[in-house]
Tab-separated table of C-alpha atoms in Angstrom:
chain	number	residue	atom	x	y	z
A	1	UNK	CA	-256.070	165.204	3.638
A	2	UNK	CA	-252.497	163.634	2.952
A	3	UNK	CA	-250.976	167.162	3.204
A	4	UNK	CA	-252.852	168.079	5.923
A	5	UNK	CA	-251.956	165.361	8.100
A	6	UNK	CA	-248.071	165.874	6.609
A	7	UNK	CA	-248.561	169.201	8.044
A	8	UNK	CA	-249.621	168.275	11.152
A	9	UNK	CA	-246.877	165.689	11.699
A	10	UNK	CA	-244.287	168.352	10.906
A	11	UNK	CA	-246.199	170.723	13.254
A	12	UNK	CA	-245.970	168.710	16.128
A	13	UNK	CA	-242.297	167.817	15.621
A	14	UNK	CA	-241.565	171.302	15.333
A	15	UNK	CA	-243.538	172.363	18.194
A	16	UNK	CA	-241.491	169.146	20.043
A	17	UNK	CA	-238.192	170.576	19.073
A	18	UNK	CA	-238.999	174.116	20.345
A	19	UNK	CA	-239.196	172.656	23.803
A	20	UNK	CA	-236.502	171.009	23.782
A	21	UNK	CA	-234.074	174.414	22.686
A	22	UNK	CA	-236.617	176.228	24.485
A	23	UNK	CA	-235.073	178.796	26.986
A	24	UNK	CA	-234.135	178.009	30.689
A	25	UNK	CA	-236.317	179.448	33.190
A	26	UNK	CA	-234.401	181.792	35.518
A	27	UNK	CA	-235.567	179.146	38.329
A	28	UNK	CA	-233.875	176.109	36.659
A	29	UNK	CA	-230.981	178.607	35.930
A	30	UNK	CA	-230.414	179.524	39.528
A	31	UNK	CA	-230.621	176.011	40.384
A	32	UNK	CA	-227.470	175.427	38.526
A	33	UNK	CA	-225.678	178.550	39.991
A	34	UNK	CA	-226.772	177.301	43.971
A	35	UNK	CA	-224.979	173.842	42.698
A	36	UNK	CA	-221.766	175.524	41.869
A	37	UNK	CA	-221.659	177.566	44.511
A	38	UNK	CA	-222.330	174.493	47.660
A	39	UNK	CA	-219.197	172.472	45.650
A	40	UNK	CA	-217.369	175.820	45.569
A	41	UNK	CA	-217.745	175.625	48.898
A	42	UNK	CA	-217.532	171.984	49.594
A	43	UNK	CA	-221.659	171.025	50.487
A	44	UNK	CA	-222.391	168.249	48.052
A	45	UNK	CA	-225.434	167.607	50.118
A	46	UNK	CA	-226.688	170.805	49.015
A	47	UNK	CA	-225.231	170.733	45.703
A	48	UNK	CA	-227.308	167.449	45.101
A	49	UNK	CA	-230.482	169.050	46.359
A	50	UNK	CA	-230.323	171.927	44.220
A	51	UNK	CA	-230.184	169.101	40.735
A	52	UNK	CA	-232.115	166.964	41.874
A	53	UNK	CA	-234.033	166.205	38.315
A	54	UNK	CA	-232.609	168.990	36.402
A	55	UNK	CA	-231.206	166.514	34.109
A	56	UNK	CA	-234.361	164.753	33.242
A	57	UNK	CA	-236.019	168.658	32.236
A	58	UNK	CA	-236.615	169.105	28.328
A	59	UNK	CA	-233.909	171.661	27.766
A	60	UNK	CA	-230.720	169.835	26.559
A	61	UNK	CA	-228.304	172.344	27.361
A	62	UNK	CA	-229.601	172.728	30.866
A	63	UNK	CA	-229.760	168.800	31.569
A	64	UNK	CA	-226.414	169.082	29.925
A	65	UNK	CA	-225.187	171.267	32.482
A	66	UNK	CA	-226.918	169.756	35.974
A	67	UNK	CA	-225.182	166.022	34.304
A	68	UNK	CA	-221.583	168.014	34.374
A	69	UNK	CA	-222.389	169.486	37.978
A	70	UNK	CA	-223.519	165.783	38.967
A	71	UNK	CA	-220.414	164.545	37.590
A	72	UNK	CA	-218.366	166.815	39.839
A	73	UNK	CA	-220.087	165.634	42.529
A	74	UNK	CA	-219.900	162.207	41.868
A	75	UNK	CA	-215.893	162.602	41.455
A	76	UNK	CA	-215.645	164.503	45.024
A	77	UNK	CA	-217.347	161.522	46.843
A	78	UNK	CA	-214.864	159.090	44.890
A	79	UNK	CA	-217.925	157.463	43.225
A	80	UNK	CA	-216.427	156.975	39.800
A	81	UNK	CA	-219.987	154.680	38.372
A	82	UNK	CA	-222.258	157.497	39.648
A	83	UNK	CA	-219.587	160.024	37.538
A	84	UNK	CA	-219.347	158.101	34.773
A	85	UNK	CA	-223.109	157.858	34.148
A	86	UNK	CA	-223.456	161.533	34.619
A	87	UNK	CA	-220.874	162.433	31.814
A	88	UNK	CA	-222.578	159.424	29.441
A	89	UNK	CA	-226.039	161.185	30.334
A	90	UNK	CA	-224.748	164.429	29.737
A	91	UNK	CA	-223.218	163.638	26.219
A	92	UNK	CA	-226.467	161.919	25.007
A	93	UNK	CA	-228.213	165.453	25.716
A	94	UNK	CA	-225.829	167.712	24.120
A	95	UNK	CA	-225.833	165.603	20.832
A	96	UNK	CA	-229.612	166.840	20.401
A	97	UNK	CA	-228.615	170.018	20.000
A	98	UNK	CA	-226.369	172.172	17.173
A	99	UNK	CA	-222.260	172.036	17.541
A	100	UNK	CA	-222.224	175.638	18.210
A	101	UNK	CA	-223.834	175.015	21.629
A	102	UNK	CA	-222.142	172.015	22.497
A	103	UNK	CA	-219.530	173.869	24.265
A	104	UNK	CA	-219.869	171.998	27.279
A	105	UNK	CA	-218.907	168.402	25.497
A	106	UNK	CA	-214.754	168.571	26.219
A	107	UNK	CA	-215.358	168.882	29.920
A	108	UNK	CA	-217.975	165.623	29.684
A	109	UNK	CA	-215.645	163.661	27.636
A	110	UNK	CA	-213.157	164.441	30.214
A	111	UNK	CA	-215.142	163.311	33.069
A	112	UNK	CA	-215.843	160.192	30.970
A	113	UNK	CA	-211.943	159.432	30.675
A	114	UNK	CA	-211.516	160.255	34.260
A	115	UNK	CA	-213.824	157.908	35.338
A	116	UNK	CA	-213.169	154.966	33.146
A	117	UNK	CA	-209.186	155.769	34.176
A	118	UNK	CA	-210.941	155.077	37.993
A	119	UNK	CA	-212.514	152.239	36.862
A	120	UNK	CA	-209.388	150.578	35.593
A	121	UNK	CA	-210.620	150.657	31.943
A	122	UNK	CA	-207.609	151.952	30.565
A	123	UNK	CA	-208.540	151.260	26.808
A	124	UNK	CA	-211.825	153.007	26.663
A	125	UNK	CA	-210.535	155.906	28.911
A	126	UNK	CA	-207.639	156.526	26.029
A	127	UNK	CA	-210.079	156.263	23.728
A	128	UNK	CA	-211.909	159.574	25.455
A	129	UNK	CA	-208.535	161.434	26.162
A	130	UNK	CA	-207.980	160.991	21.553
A	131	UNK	CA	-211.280	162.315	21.310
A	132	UNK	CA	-210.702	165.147	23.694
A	133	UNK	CA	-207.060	166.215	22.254
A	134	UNK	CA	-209.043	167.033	19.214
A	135	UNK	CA	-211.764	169.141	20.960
A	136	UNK	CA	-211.182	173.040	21.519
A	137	UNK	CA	-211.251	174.350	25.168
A	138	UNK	CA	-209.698	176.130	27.576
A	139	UNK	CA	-209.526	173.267	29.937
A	140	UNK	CA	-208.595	170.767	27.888
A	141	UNK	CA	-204.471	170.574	28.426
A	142	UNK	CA	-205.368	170.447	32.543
A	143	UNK	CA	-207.908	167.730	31.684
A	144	UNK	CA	-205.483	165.816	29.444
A	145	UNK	CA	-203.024	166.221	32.361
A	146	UNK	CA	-204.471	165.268	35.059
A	147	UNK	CA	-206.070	162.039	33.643
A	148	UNK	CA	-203.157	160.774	32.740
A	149	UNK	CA	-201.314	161.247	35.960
A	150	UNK	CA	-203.933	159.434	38.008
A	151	UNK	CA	-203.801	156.880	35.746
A	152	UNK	CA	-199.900	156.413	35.873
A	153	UNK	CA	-200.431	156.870	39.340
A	154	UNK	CA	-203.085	154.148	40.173
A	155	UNK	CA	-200.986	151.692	38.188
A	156	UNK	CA	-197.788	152.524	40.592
A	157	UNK	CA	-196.204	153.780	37.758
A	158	UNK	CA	-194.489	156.480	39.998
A	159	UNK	CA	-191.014	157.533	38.117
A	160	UNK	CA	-193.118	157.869	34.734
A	161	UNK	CA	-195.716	159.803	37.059
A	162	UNK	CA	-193.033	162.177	38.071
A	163	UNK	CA	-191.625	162.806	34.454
A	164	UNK	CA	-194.850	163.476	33.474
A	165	UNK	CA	-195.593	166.112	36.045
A	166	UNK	CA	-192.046	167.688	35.799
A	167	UNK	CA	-192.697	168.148	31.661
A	168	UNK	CA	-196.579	168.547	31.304
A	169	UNK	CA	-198.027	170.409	34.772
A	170	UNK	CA	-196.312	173.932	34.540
A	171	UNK	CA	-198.849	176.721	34.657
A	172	UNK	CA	-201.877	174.776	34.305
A	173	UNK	CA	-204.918	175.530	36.943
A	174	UNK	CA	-205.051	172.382	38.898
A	175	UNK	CA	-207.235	172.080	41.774
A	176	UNK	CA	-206.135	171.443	45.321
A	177	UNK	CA	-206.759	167.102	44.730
A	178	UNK	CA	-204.501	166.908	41.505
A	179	UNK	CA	-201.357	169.814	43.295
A	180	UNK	CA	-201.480	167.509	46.499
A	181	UNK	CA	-201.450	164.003	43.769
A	182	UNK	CA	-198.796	165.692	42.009
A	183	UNK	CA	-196.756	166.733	45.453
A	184	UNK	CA	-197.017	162.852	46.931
A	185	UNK	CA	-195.865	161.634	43.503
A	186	UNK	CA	-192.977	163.367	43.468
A	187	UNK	CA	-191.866	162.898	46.811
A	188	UNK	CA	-192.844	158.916	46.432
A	189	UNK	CA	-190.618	158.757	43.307
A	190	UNK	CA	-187.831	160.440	44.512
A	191	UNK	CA	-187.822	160.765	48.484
A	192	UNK	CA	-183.890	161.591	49.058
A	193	UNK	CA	-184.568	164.466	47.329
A	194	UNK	CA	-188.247	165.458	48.564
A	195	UNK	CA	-186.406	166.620	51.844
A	196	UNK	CA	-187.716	166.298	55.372
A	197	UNK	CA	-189.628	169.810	55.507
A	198	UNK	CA	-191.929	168.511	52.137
A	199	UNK	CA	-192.197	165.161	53.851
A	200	UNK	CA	-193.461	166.375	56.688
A	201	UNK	CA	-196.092	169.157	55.291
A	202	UNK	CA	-197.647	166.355	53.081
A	203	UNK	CA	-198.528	164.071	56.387
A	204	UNK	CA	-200.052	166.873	57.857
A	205	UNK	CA	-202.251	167.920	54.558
A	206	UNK	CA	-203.128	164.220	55.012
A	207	UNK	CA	-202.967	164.348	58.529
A	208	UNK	CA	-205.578	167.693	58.423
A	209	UNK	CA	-207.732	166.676	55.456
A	210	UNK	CA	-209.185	163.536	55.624
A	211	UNK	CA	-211.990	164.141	52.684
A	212	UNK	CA	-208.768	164.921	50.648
A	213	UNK	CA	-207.013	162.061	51.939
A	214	UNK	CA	-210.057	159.685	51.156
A	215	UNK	CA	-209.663	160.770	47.553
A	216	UNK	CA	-206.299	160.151	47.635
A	217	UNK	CA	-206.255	156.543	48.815
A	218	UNK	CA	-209.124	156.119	46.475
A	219	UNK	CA	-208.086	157.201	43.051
A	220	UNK	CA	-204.383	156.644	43.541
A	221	UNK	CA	-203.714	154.148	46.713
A	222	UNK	CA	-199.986	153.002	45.435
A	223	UNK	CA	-198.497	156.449	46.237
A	224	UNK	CA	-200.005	156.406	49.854
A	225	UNK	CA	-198.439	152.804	50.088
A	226	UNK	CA	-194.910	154.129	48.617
């Protein structure tokens, strides 16, 4: 009886952990690919819609994935809790599953030092960038970049801002938030020699793009002021 019941109990927990590594259903899959596409295109109402719950579903990897997307979201409506959360849920998923299929965990440690840098909590948001310069991915010298320009920009640290950008940015695939950061920095930290042409293209990105400007003034408000 003893071994049967031992073989039950490792039955069920089997049958448990086959669920959970389980593959996605192509509807839960396309879900994903609809969220990429609305923040592709800049509908986070849709992109939001399309998640909704995908990160409470039994497959890690997938709830993995919808926490990332939710992240993304989260940092495009300058809602640094809501993204921090995300990338926290996210992790806690991916460490149920094997290291080989952890792929996504650089980009959520990432989003967790992006958002404590937002938050101000500068210790814990080093602490994430030391984890993530010993992670492997393709993303990870962009990540490492831009995290620690917004948070030398947020602290009005604008000359060490500049020297950062002028030694660490050059080919790196930034998106259009951290190239029009990077633009306003330099031209804040050094204006004689911005020139009037630059000066006056960045007031009209700002001038043009007020969800971009709303970022702007919310993770780095000191270079608007300067």
């Amino acid at each position: 009886i003893a071994l049967f019941a031992l073989a039950l109990a490792l039955g069920v927990a089997g049958f448990r952990a086959s669920r959970r590594v389980r593959h996605a259903s192509h509807g839960e899959r396309t879900r994903l690919g609809v969220a990429r596409d609305a923040i592709g295109r800049g509908d986070l109402d849709a992109a939001s819609a399309a998640l909704r719950g995908l990160e409470l579903r039994e497959h890690d990897r997938l709830a993995a994935h919808a926490s990332a997307l939710q992240a993304t979201i989260a940092f495009r409506r300058c809602d640094a809790e809501a993204m921090l959360s995300a990338a926290s849920t996210g992790l806690g998923r991916l460490a149920r599953v094997s290291p080989e299929d952890a792929m996504l965990q650089p980009e959520l440690i990432a989003q967790r030092a992006l958002a404590l840098t937002l938050l101000d909590r500068r210790v814990e948001a080093a602490a994430e960038l030391t984890v993530l310069a010993e992670r492997t991915s393709p993303m990870r010298e962009r990540d490492l970049f831009r995290v620690r320009l917004i948070g030398l920009a947020r602290a009005g640290k604008l000359g060490e801002a500049a020297r950062w950008i002028e030694q660490e940015s050059g080919d790196l695939p930034l998106g259009v938030r951290d190239e029009l950061l990077a633009d306003l920095v330099r031209a804040a930290a050094a204006p004689e020699s911005a020139g009037l042409g630059e000066v006056e293209r960045l007031e009209h990105e700002l001038r043009t793009e007020p969800e971009i400007r709303r970022w702007i003034e919310w993770a780095a408000p000191r270079v608007l002021q300067a």
